[in-house]
mmCIF file of C-alpha atoms in Angstrom:
data_model
loop_
_atom_site.group_PDB
_atom_site.id
_atom_site.type_symbol
_atom_site.label_atom_id
_atom_site.label_comp_id
_atom_site.label_asym_id
_atom_site.label_seq_id
_atom_site.Cartn_x
_atom_site.Cartn_y
_atom_site.Cartn_z
ATOM 1 C CA MET X 1 -16.739 -32.535 3.735
ATOM 2 C CA ASP X 2 -14.555 -35.462 4.743
ATOM 3 C CA GLU X 3 -15.663 -37.443 7.762
ATOM 4 C CA GLY X 4 -13.691 -36.459 10.851
ATOM 5 C CA VAL X 5 -12.999 -32.919 9.643
ATOM 6 C CA ARG X 6 -14.512 -30.259 11.879
ATOM 7 C CA THR X 7 -16.592 -27.700 10.050
ATOM 8 C CA ILE X 8 -18.321 -24.461 10.907
ATOM 9 C CA MET X 9 -21.037 -22.501 9.127
ATOM 10 C CA LEU X 10 -20.353 -18.981 7.891
ATOM 11 C CA ASP X 11 -23.564 -17.012 7.338
ATOM 12 C CA VAL X 12 -22.358 -14.257 5.014
ATOM 13 C CA LEU X 13 -24.405 -11.201 4.105
ATOM 14 C CA ARG X 14 -24.209 -10.923 0.319
ATOM 15 C CA TYR X 15 -25.167 -7.993 -1.881
ATOM 16 C CA HIS X 16 -24.613 -7.298 -5.556
ATOM 17 C CA PRO X 17 -26.216 -3.888 -6.149
ATOM 18 C CA GLU X 18 -26.356 -4.427 -9.906
ATOM 19 C CA GLN X 19 -28.700 -7.400 -9.480
ATOM 20 C CA ASP X 20 -30.047 -7.494 -5.897
ATOM 21 C CA ARG X 21 -32.689 -5.221 -4.414
ATOM 22 C CA GLU X 22 -31.704 -6.122 -0.863
ATOM 23 C CA PRO X 23 -28.801 -7.909 0.823
ATOM 24 C CA PHE X 24 -29.326 -11.609 1.546
ATOM 25 C CA VAL X 25 -27.605 -14.214 3.712
ATOM 26 C CA GLN X 26 -25.776 -17.112 2.087
ATOM 27 C CA SER X 27 -24.406 -19.930 4.235
ATOM 28 C CA TYR X 28 -21.166 -21.814 3.647
ATOM 29 C CA GLU X 29 -19.814 -24.846 5.472
ATOM 30 C CA VAL X 30 -16.059 -24.547 5.863
ATOM 31 C CA PRO X 31 -13.493 -26.858 7.447
ATOM 32 C CA PHE X 32 -11.449 -25.359 10.243
ATOM 33 C CA THR X 33 -8.621 -25.950 12.650
ATOM 34 C CA GLU X 34 -7.909 -24.214 15.943
ATOM 35 C CA GLU X 35 -5.497 -21.844 14.183
ATOM 36 C CA MET X 36 -7.844 -20.674 11.397
ATOM 37 C CA SER X 37 -8.996 -17.083 11.354
ATOM 38 C CA VAL X 38 -12.314 -15.874 10.000
ATOM 39 C CA LEU X 39 -10.317 -14.346 7.126
ATOM 40 C CA GLN X 40 -8.948 -17.788 6.252
ATOM 41 C CA GLY X 41 -12.500 -19.127 6.336
ATOM 42 C CA LEU X 42 -13.613 -16.410 3.903
ATOM 43 C CA GLN X 43 -10.618 -17.176 1.684
ATOM 44 C CA HIS X 44 -11.630 -20.851 1.667
ATOM 45 C CA VAL X 45 -15.118 -19.841 0.539
ATOM 46 C CA LYS X 46 -13.741 -17.665 -2.261
ATOM 47 C CA ASP X 47 -11.094 -20.163 -3.404
ATOM 48 C CA GLN X 48 -13.059 -23.411 -3.047
ATOM 49 C CA LEU X 49 -16.800 -22.739 -2.858
ATOM 50 C CA ASP X 50 -17.856 -19.420 -4.383
ATOM 51 C CA GLY X 51 -15.463 -17.265 -6.361
ATOM 52 C CA THR X 52 -18.014 -14.451 -6.504
ATOM 53 C CA LEU X 53 -17.651 -13.587 -2.800
ATOM 54 C CA SER X 54 -16.082 -10.135 -2.368
ATOM 55 C CA PHE X 55 -14.192 -8.904 0.698
ATOM 56 C CA ARG X 56 -11.115 -6.833 1.442
ATOM 57 C CA TRP X 57 -7.916 -7.931 3.123
ATOM 58 C CA SER X 58 -4.274 -6.987 2.981
ATOM 59 C CA CYS X 59 -1.750 -7.434 5.784
ATOM 60 C CA ARG X 60 -3.265 -10.423 7.684
ATOM 61 C CA MET X 61 -1.634 -9.042 10.853
ATOM 62 C CA ALA X 62 -4.275 -6.706 12.378
ATOM 63 C CA ILE X 63 -2.423 -3.597 11.252
ATOM 64 C CA CYS X 64 -4.180 -2.234 8.162
ATOM 65 C CA GLY X 65 -7.851 -2.719 9.085
ATOM 66 C CA SER X 66 -8.822 -3.776 5.548
ATOM 67 C CA CYS X 67 -10.548 -6.950 6.718
ATOM 68 C CA GLY X 68 -12.893 -5.191 9.118
ATOM 69 C CA VAL X 69 -16.346 -6.817 9.177
ATOM 70 C CA MET X 70 -19.239 -7.289 11.565
ATOM 71 C CA LEU X 71 -18.975 -10.670 13.325
ATOM 72 C CA GLN X 72 -22.030 -11.650 15.344
ATOM 73 C CA GLY X 73 -23.058 -7.988 15.078
ATOM 74 C CA LYS X 74 -19.800 -6.542 16.427
ATOM 75 C CA PRO X 75 -17.011 -4.840 14.440
ATOM 76 C CA ARG X 76 -13.949 -7.097 14.331
ATOM 77 C CA LEU X 77 -10.929 -7.765 12.167
ATOM 78 C CA ALA X 78 -11.380 -11.044 10.303
ATOM 79 C CA CYS X 79 -7.630 -11.700 10.328
ATOM 80 C CA GLU X 80 -7.306 -11.682 14.126
ATOM 81 C CA THR X 81 -10.591 -13.367 15.019
ATOM 82 C CA PHE X 82 -10.435 -17.145 15.148
ATOM 83 C CA LEU X 83 -13.197 -19.476 14.007
ATOM 84 C CA ARG X 84 -12.746 -21.474 17.235
ATOM 85 C CA GLU X 85 -14.358 -18.575 19.145
ATOM 86 C CA PHE X 86 -17.677 -19.478 17.536
ATOM 87 C CA TYR X 87 -17.471 -23.287 17.372
ATOM 88 C CA PRO X 88 -19.782 -25.198 17.406
ATOM 89 C CA GLY X 89 -22.138 -22.339 16.551
ATOM 90 C CA ARG X 90 -22.559 -20.389 13.350
ATOM 91 C CA VAL X 91 -20.638 -17.249 12.399
ATOM 92 C CA SER X 92 -22.599 -14.238 11.157
ATOM 93 C CA VAL X 93 -20.386 -12.170 8.821
ATOM 94 C CA GLU X 94 -21.648 -8.825 7.526
ATOM 95 C CA ALA X 95 -20.212 -5.672 6.002
ATOM 96 C CA LEU X 96 -19.202 -2.966 8.466
ATOM 97 C CA ALA X 97 -22.157 -1.019 9.792
ATOM 98 C CA HIS X 98 -22.794 2.634 8.925
ATOM 99 C CA LEU X 99 -20.895 2.490 5.620
ATOM 100 C CA PRO X 100 -22.405 1.968 2.170
ATOM 101 C CA ILE X 101 -22.058 -1.597 0.849
ATOM 102 C CA GLU X 102 -20.353 -1.701 -2.538
ATOM 103 C CA ARG X 103 -20.539 -5.489 -2.891
ATOM 104 C CA ASP X 104 -20.853 -8.264 -0.298
ATOM 105 C CA LEU X 105 -18.435 -7.403 2.536
ATOM 106 C CA VAL X 106 -16.775 -4.504 0.685
ATOM 107 C CA VAL X 107 -17.842 -1.088 1.942
ATOM 108 C CA GLY X 108 -17.302 2.366 0.486
ATOM 109 C CA ALA X 109 -14.911 4.287 2.696
ATOM 110 C CA ASP X 110 -14.491 7.492 0.674
ATOM 111 C CA ASP X 111 -16.580 9.628 3.033
ATOM 112 C CA PHE X 112 -14.819 8.128 6.053
ATOM 113 C CA ILE X 113 -11.366 8.816 4.562
ATOM 114 C CA THR X 114 -12.317 12.404 3.691
ATOM 115 C CA LYS X 115 -13.485 13.036 7.248
ATOM 116 C CA LEU X 116 -10.415 11.323 8.694
ATOM 117 C CA GLU X 117 -8.069 13.457 6.596
ATOM 118 C CA SER X 118 -9.929 16.620 7.593
ATOM 119 C CA ILE X 119 -9.071 16.129 11.269
ATOM 120 C CA ARG X 120 -5.391 15.426 10.471
ATOM 121 C CA PRO X 121 -5.010 12.368 12.748
ATOM 122 C CA TYR X 122 -1.251 12.438 12.903
ATOM 123 C CA ILE X 123 1.459 14.286 14.771
ATOM 124 C CA ILE X 124 2.337 17.611 13.185
ATOM 125 C CA PRO X 125 5.859 18.670 14.150
ATOM 126 C CA ALA X 126 6.435 22.193 15.417
ATOM 127 C CA GLU X 127 9.601 22.354 13.337
ATOM 128 C CA PRO X 128 9.985 20.125 10.259
ATOM 129 C CA ARG X 129 13.192 18.104 10.053
ATOM 130 C CA THR X 130 15.190 16.866 7.110
ATOM 131 C CA LEU X 131 16.266 13.240 6.772
ATOM 132 C CA ASP X 132 19.809 14.295 7.651
ATOM 133 C CA GLN X 133 18.590 15.490 11.056
ATOM 134 C CA GLY X 134 17.292 12.020 11.935
ATOM 135 C CA GLU X 135 14.014 10.846 13.420
ATOM 136 C CA TYR X 136 11.778 12.734 15.796
ATOM 137 C CA LEU X 137 12.298 11.690 19.390
ATOM 138 C CA GLN X 138 9.684 11.745 22.125
ATOM 139 C CA THR X 139 9.633 11.089 25.828
ATOM 140 C CA PRO X 140 7.401 8.436 27.408
ATOM 141 C CA LEU X 141 5.259 11.257 28.811
ATOM 142 C CA GLN X 142 4.803 12.781 25.345
ATOM 143 C CA ARG X 143 3.804 9.407 23.936
ATOM 144 C CA ALA X 144 1.362 8.777 26.780
ATOM 145 C CA ARG X 145 -0.577 11.918 25.768
ATOM 146 C CA TYR X 146 -1.674 10.361 22.461
ATOM 147 C CA GLU X 147 -1.376 6.597 23.142
ATOM 148 C CA GLN X 148 -5.131 6.025 23.353
ATOM 149 C CA PHE X 149 -5.658 7.694 19.984
ATOM 150 C CA SER X 150 -3.042 5.600 18.182
ATOM 151 C CA SER X 151 -4.418 2.179 19.105
ATOM 152 C CA CYS X 152 -7.683 2.098 17.185
ATOM 153 C CA ILE X 153 -6.916 -1.072 15.224
#
């Protein structure tokens, strides 16, 4: 690293089931600024240091949940968690707990998705509408009834 550039260590739990018996930790020194997210740190590792690192990401705006990982043992979104929260310490990055690891930080979510779909976690209208009839409207009181269930990410 260039002198004067601040860096932070990412301790990433790695696992390649086709070759590894057990997961192992691999450490990477990455440069960072105050505005860099953990996701950007992982992208730096993949793009500049180790192209074999596997992780999921999509929206980069804390909407989709694809970048969910364990940071310092707690489930967080890598896109909305900043490296500055951990400076000058090290950042422990692991795959989400309680899900099977497919490779590195990528977990298998098939069982989770099946269970999620089985509970139908969406609003089911009493009377279906056509597009011509416009959107469904709700009062603030109606929305308040399910607010807590719609804010999981």
